[in-house]
Coordinates of C-alpha atoms in Angstrom, one line a residue:
X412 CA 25.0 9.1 -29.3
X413 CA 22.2 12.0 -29.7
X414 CA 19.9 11.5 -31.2
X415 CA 16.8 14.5 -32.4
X416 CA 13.4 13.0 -32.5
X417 CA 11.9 13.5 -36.0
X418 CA 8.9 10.7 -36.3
X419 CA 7.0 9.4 -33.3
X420 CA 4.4 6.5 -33.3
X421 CA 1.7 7.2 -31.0
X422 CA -1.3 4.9 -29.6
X423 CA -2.7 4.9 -26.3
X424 CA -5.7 3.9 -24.6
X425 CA -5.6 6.7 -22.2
X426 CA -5.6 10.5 -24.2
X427 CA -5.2 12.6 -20.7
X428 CA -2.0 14.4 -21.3
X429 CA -1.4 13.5 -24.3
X430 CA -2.8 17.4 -26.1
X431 CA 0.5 18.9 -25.0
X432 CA 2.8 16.3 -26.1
X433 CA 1.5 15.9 -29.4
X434 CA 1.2 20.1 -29.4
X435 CA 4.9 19.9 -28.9
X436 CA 5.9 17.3 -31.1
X437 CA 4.1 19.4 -33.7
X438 CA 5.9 22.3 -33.1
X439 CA 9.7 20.8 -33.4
X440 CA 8.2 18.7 -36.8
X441 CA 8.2 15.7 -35.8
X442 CA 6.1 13.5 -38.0
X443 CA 3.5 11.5 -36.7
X444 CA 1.9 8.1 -37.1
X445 CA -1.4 6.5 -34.6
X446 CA -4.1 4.5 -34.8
X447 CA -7.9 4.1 -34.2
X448 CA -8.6 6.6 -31.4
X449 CA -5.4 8.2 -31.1
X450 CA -5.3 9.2 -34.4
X451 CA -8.7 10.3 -34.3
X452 CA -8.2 12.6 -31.1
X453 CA -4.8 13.7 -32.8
X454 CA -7.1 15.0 -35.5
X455 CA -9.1 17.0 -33.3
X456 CA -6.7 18.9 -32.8
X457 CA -5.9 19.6 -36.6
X458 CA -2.6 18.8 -36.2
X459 CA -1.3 16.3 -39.5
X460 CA -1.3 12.5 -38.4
X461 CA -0.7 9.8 -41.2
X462 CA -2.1 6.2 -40.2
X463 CA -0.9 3.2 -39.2
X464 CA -2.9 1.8 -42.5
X465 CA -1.5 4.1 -44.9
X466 CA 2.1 2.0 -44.2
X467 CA 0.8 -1.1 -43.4
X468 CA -1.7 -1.3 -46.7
X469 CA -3.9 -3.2 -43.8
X470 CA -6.6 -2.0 -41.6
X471 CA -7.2 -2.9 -38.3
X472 CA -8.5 -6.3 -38.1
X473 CA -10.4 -8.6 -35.5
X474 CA -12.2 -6.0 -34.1
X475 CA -9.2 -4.2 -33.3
X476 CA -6.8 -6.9 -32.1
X477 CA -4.4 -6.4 -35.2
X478 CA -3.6 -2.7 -35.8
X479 CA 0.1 -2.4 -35.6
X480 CA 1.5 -6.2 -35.6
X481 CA 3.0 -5.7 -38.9
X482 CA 7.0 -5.4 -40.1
X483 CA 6.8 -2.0 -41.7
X484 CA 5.7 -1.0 -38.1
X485 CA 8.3 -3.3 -36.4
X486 CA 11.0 -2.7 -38.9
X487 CA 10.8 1.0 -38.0
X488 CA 11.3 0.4 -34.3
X489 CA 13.7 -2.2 -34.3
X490 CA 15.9 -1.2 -37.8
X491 CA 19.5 -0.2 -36.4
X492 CA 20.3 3.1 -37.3
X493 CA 24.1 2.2 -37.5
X494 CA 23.8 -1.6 -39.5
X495 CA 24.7 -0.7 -43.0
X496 CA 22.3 -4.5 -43.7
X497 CA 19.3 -2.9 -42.2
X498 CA 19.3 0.5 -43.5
X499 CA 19.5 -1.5 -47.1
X500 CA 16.4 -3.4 -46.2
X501 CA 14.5 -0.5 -44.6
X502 CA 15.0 1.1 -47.8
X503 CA 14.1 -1.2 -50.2
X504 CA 10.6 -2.1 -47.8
X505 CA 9.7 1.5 -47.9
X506 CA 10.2 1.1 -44.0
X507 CA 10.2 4.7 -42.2
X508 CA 12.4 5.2 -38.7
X509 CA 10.3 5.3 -36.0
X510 CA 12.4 7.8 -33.7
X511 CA 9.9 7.8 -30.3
X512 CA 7.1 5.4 -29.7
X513 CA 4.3 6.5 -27.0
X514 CA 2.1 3.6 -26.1
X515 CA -0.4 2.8 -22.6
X516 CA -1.4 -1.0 -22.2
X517 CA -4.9 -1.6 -21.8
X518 CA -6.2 -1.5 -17.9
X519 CA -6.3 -5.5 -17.5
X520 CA -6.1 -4.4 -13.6
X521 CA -8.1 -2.2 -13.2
X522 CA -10.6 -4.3 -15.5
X523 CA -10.4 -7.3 -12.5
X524 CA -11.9 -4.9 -10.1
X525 CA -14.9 -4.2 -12.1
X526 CA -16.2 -7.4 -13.4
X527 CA -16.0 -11.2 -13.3
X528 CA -16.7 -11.3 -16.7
X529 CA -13.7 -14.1 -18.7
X530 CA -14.3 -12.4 -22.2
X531 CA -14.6 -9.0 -20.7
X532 CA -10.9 -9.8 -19.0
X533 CA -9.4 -11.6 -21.8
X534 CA -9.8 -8.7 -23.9
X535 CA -8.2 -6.7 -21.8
X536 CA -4.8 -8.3 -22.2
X537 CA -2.8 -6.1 -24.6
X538 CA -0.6 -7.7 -27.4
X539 CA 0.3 -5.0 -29.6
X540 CA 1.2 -2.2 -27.0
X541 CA 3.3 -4.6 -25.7
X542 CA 5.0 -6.1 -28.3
X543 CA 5.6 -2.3 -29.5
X544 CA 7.3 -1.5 -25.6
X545 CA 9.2 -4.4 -25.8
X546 CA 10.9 -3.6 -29.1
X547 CA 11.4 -0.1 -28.8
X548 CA 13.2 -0.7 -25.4
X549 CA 15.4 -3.3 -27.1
X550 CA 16.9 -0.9 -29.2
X551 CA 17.2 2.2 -26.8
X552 CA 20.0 3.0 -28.8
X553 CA 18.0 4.8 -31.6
X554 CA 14.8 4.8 -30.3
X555 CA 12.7 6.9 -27.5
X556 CA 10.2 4.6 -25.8
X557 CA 7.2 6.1 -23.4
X558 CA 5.3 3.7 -21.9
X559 CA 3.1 4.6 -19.7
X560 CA 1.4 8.2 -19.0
X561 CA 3.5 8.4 -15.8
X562 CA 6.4 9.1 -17.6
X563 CA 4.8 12.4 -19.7
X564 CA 6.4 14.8 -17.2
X565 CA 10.0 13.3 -18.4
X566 CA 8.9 13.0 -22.2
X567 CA 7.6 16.8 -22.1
X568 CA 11.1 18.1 -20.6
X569 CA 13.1 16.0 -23.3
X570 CA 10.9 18.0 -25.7
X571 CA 10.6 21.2 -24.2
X572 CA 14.3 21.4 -22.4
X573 CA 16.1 19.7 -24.5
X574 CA 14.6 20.2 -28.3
X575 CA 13.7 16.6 -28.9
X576 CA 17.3 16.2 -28.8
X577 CA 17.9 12.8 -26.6
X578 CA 21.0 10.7 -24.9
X579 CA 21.8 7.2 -24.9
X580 CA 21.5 7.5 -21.1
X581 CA 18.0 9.1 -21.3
X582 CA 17.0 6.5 -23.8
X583 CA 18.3 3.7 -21.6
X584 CA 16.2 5.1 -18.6
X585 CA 13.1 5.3 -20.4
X586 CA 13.8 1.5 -21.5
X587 CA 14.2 1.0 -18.0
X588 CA 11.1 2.0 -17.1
X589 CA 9.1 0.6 -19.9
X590 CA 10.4 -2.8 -19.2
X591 CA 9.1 -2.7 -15.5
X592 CA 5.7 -1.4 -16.4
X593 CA 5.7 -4.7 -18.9
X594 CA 6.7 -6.7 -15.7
X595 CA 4.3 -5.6 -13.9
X596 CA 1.8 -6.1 -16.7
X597 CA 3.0 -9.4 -17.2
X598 CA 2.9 -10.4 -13.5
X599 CA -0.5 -9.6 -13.4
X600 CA -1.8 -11.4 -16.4
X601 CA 0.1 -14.6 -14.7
X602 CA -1.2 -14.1 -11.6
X603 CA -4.9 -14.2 -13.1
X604 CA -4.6 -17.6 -14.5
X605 CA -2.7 -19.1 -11.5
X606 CA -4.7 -17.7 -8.7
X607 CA -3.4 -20.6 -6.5
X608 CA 0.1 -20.2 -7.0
X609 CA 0.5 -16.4 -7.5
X610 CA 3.8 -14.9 -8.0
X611 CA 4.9 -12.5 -5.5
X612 CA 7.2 -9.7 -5.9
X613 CA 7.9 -6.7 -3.4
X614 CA 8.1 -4.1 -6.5
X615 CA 4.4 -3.3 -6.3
X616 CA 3.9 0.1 -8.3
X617 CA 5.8 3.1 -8.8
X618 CA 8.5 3.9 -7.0
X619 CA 9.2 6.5 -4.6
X620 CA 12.5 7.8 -2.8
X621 CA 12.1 9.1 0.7
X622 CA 14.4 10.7 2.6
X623 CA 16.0 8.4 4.5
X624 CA 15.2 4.8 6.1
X625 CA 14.5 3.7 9.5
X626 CA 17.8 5.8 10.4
X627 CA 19.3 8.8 8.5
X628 CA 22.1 6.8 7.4
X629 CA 19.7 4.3 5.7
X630 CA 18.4 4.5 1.9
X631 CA 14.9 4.2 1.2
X632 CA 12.4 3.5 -1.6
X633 CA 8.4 2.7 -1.0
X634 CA 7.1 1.0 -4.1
X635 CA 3.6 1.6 -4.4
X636 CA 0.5 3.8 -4.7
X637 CA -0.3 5.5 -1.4
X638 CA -2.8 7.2 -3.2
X639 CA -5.2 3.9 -3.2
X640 CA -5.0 4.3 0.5
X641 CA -5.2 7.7 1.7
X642 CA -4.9 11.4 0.7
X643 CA -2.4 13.7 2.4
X644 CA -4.2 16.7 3.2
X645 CA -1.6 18.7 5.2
X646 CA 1.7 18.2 6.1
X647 CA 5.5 17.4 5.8
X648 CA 6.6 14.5 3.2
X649 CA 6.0 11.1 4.9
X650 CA 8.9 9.4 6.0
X651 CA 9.8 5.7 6.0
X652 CA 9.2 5.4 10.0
X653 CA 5.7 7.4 9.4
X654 CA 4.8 5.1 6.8
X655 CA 5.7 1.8 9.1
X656 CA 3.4 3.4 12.0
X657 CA 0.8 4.8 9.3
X658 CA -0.2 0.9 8.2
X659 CA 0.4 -0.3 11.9
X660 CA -2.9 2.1 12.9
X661 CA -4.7 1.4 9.9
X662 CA -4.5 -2.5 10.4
X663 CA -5.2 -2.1 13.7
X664 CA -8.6 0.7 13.4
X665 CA -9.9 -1.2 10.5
X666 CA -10.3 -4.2 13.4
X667 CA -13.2 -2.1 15.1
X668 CA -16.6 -1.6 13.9
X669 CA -18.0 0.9 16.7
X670 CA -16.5 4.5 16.8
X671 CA -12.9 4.4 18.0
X672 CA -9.5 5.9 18.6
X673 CA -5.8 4.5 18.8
X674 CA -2.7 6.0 18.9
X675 CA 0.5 4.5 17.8
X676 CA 4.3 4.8 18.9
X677 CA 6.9 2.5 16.7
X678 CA 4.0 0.4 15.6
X679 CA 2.7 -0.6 18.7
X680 CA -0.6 0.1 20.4
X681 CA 0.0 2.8 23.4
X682 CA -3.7 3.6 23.5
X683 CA -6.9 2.4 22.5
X684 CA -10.5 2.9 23.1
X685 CA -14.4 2.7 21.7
X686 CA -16.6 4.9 22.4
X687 CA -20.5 6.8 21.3
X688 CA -18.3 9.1 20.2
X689 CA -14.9 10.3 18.1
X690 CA -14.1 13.0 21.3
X691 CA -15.1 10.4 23.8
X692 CA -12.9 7.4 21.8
X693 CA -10.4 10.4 21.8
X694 CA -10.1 11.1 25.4
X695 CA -10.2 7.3 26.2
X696 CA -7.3 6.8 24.4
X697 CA -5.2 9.4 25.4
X698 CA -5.9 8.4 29.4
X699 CA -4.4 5.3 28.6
X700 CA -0.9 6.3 28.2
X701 CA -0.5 10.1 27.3
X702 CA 3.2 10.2 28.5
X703 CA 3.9 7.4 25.3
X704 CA 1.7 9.8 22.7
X705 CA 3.5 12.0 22.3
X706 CA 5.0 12.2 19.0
X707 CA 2.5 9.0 18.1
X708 CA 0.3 8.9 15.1
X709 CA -2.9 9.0 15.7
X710 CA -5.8 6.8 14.1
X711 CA -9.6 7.2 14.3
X712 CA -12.7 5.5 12.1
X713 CA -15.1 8.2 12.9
X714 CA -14.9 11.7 11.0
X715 CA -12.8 14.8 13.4
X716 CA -14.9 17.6 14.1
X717 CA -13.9 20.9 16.0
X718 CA -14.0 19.7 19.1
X719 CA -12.0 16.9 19.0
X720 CA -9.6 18.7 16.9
X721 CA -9.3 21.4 19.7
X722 CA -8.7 18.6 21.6
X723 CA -6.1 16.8 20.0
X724 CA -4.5 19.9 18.6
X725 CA -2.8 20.2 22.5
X726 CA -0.6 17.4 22.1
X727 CA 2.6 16.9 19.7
X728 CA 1.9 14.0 17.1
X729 CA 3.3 13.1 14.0
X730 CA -0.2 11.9 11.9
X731 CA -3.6 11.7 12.1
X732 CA -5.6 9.5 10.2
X733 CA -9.3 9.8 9.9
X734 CA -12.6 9.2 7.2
X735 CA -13.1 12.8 7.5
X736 CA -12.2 16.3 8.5
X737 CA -14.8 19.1 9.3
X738 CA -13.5 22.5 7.6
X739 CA -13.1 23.7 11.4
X740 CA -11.1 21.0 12.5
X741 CA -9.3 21.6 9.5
X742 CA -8.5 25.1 10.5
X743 CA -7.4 24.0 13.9
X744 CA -4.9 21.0 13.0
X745 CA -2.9 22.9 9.9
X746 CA -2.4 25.7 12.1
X747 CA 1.3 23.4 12.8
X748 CA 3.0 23.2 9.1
X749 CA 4.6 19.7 9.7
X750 CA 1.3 18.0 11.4
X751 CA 1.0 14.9 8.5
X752 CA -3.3 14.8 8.0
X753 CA -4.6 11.7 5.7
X754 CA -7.4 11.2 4.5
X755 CA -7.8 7.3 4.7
X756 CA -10.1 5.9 2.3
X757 CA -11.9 3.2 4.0
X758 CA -12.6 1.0 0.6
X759 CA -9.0 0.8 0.0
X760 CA -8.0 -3.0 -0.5
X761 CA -6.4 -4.7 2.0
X762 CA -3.5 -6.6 1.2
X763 CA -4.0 -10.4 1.7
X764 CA 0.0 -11.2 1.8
X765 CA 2.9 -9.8 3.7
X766 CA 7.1 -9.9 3.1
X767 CA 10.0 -9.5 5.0
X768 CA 13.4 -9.7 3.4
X769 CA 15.8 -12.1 5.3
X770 CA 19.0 -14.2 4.8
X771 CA 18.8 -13.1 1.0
X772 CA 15.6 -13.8 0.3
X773 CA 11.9 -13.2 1.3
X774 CA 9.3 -14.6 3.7
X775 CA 5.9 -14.5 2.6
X776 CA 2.8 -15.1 4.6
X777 CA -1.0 -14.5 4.9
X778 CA -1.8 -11.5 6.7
X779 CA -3.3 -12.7 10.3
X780 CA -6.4 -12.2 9.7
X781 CA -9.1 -12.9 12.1
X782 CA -10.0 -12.3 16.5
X783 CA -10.4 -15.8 17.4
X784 CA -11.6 -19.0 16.1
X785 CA -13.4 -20.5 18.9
X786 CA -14.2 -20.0 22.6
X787 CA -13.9 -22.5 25.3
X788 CA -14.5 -22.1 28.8
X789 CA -13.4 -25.6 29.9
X790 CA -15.2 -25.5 33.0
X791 CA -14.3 -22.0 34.2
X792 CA -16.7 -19.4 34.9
X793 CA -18.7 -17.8 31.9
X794 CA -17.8 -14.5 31.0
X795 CA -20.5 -11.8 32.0
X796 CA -21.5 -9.5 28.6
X797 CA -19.4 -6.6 29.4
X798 CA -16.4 -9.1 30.1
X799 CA -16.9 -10.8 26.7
X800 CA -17.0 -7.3 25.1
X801 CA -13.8 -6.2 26.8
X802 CA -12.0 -9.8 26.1
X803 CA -13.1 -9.4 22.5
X804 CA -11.3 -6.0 22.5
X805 CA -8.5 -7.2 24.3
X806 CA -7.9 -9.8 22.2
X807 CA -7.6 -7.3 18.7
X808 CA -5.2 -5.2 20.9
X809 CA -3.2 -7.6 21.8
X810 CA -2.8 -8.8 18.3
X811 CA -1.0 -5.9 16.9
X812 CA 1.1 -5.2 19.9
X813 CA 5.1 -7.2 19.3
X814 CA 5.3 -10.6 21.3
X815 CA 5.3 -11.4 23.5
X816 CA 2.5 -9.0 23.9
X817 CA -0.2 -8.4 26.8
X818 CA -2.8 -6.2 27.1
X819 CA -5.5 -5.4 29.9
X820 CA -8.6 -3.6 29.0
X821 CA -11.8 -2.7 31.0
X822 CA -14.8 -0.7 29.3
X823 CA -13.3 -1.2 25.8
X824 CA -10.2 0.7 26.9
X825 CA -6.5 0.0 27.0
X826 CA -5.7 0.4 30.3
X827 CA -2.2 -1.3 30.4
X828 CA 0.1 -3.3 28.2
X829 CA 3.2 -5.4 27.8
X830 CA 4.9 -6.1 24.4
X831 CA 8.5 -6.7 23.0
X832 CA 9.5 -8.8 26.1
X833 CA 11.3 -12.1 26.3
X834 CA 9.0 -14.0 28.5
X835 CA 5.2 -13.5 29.0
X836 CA 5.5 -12.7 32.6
X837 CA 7.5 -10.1 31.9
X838 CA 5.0 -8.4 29.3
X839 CA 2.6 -8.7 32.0
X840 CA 4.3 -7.1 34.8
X841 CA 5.1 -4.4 32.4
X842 CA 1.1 -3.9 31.5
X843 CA 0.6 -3.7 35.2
X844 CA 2.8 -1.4 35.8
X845 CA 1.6 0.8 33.3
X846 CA -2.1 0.7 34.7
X847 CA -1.0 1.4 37.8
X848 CA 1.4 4.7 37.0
X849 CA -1.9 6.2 35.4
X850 CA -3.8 5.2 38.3
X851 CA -6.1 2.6 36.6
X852 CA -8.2 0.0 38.8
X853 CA -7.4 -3.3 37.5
X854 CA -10.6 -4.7 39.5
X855 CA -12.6 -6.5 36.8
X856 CA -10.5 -5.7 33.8
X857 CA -9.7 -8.5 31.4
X858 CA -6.1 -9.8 30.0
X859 CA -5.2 -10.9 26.8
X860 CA -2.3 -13.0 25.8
X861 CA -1.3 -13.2 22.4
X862 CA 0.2 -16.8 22.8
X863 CA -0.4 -19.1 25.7
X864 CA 0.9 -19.4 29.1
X865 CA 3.4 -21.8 29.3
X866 CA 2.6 -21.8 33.1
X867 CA -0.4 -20.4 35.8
X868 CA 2.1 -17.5 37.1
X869 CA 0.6 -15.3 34.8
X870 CA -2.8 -16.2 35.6
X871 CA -2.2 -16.1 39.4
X872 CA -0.1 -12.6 38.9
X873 CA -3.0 -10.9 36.7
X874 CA -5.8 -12.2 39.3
X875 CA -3.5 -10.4 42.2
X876 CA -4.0 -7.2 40.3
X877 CA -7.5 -7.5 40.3
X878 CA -8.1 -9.2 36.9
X879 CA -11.3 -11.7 36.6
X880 CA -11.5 -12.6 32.9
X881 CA -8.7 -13.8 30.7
X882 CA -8.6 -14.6 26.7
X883 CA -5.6 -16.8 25.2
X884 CA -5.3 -19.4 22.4
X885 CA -4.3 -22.4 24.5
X886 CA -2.1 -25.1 23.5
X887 CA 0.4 -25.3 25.9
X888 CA 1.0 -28.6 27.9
X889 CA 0.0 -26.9 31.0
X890 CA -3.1 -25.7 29.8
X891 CA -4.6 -27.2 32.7
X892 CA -2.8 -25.7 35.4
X893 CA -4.3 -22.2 34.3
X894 CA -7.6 -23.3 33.7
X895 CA -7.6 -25.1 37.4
X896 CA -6.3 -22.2 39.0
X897 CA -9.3 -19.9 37.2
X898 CA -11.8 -22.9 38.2
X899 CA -10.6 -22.5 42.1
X900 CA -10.8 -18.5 42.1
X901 CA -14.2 -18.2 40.0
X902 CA -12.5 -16.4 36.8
X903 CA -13.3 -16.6 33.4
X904 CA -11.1 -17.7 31.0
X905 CA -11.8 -18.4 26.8
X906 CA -9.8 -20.6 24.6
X907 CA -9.8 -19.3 21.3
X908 CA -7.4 -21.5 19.0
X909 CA -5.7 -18.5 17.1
X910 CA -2.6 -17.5 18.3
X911 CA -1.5 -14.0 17.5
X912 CA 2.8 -13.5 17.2
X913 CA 3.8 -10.3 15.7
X914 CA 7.7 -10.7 15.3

């Protein structure tokens, strides 16, 4: 079932990396066929190219929407080499065998980000490239399909390695791979005229194996781009647990608006703080629990300079994520080979839906997006300015920390936290305890709760501890008992009406 490549149909919208690919089809003798701009940039490089036309006897019509929509073109792909009926009928049309088709599909996506514009879209959506993917990959068996300039690297080493000489396996693959890239086409052509009822699918891009899963005993594969979202400037090869921790800081930095610094440990906030500066948000953080950042990643929204990388370079983490890095900093933080360094791009799109796979299938939700919705005293005291600043904080924080999930804060510092536990009194005595092994005063910090009290032990615990100010969503029957109990002891406490579970 080898097969030696002697004609390829070429027609792309994209020509980078194409010159060497063509170069080396030229070189084994391949015969070539294009269209419009292909054919023109094949030219360019005085390398023979016969036209699409020249078999056809048609020209590209409707301002280019017809250029390859024709049998002889089709025939070629789709004749069966081995079918005594269609070699006849090949012959008798004058149909050639069309050995390797390389196509591209025009950028519909990347056409959506740019403009609002219907016509502008609708033009976008490619019919010939593919029509041509689709019947090149149907018959693998005789035919070489590359769809999409991702897959050069693989075409150029079929050529190069291997002579243009090709397997039924390696044929198969490439159909494979053409197939999803149609998918994923298709998917996103569907999902433009149904905006309310998109389709979702986890397979979200190309696809990349990593070492191992959450344990080594675990296989992984991350679909996707991380490209859109950062660039790794130093560094080992991500793992799966980095890249669970990596999006758990930058959901939880891209929150804050003034300069700050968080550091992560299995996806949970350890430390936290905002501050005039990167060094001082840096410091902050670290006070708040450096015994759990140790081997953390590390998160900031403010560019490093050298001396907060001098800083930061004294304690063992696994990433740092930043805007920015100063050439000095630089210097400072590669001087540990395995130290990962990404540079997030803070334009990156946020996704608007998240999955989890369960029972066989797949939970999909709206990301939780949003502090609070409202804020009700109910007749306790009113928070002072800096308490609504810290509550405000608290409240983010608390938010990305697992349920049940507590945090205190005072000065826009996480200064103790409780998350993961089965009951809320629980989280909180853990969040105390943590303050009070790094010697934090509690008087006139707040507390956050990321669901509400189902009774006033929390409240009257916390206000023990020195707590005055208190943020929560409400909802529980016994509302009332907390708010009475804030009412008698002159604390503050807000109702917001979002609730905040992380499971």
């Amino acid at each position: 079932m080898t097969k030696k490549i002697q004609s390829a149909l070429i027609s792309v919208f994209y020509k980078e990396g194409l010159e060497t690919i063509v170069k080396q089809l030229h070189q084994l003798g391949v015969q070539l066929y294009s269209t419009g701009g292909t054919q023109k940039f094949i030219e360019q490089l005085e390398i023979p190219v016969t036209p699409v036309e020249k078999l056809t006897g048609y020209p590209s019509i409707l301002g280019g929407r017809v250029k390859t929509l024709h049998p002889v073109i089709f025939g070629g792909i789709l004749g069966r080499r081995d079918n005594e009926t269609d070699i006849k009928e090949m012959a008798e049309y004058n149909i050639p065998e069309l050995d390797l088709v390389i196509v591209d599909l025009y950028p519909f996506e990347e056409t959506l980000k740019t403009t609002n514009n219907e016509q502008a879209i609708i033009e976008k959506i490619d019919i010939g490239g593919v029509s041509l993917i689709r019947a090149a990959g149907k018959n693998f068996k005789d035919v070489l399909i590359t769809a999409s300039p991702a897959q050069y690297a693989d075409l150029e080493k079929v050529i190069t390695e291997q002579r243009g000489e090709t397997t039924i396996e390696t044929r198969k693959a490439f159909a494979a791979k053409a197939f999803e890239v149609c998918a994923q086409y298709d998917l996103a052509i569907s999902n433009y005229f149904n905006p309310s009822a998109p389709i979702e699918t986890l397979n979200q891009g190309p696809e990349k194996t990593l070492r191992y899963g959450e344990n080594p005993h675990q296989k992984a594969v991350f679909y996707g781009d991380l490209s859109k979202t950062f660039t790794q400037l130093h560094g080992k090869e991500i793992s799966y647990n980095n890249l669970v921790d990596i999006d758990a800081a930058i959901q939880l930095i891209a929150e804050f608006s003034d300069t700050s610094f968080a550091i992560i440990k299995h996806t949970n906030t350890c430390g936290v703080a905002s501050r005039d500066t990167v060094e001082a948000a840096w410091k902050a953080a670290l006070a708040g629990d450096p015994e759990s950042a140790f081997g953390g990643v590390l998160v900031c929204n403010g560019p490093i300079n050298k001396e907060t990388a001098q800083l930061i370079n004294d304690i063992f983490f696994e990433a740092l994520i930043a805007p920015s890095f100063d050439g000095e900093a630089l210097e400072i933080l590669t001087t540990k080979k395995n130290r990962i360094l990404l540079q997030y791009h803070a334009n990156a799109d946020r996704p608007s839906r998240m999955f989890k796979s369960i029972l066989g299938g797949t939970l999909a939700q709206d990301i939780d997006q949003g502090n609070y919705s409202s804020w009700e005293s109910h007749g306790t005291r009113a928070a002072s300015e800096t308490e609504k600043q810290d509550l405000a904080f608290a409240n983010i924080v608390c938010k990305h920390l697992k349920s049940n999930a507590i945090s205190l804060v005072k000065n826009r510092q996480l200064v103790g936290k409780g998350c993961g536990q089965t009951s809320r009194i629980d989280s909180l005595r853990q969040a105390i305890d943590k303050a009070r092994q790094f010697n934090f005063d509690l008087e006139g910090a707040v507390l956050a709760s990321d669901a509400f009290f189902p009774f006033d032990d929390c409240v009257k615990m916390a206000h023990q501890a020195g707590i005055t100010a208190f943020i929560q969503p409400g909802g529980s029957i016994r509302d009332k008992d907390s708010l009475e109990y804030c009412k008698q002891n002159e604390l503050a406490m807000a109702i917001t009406g979002l609730r905040h579970f992380k499971h």
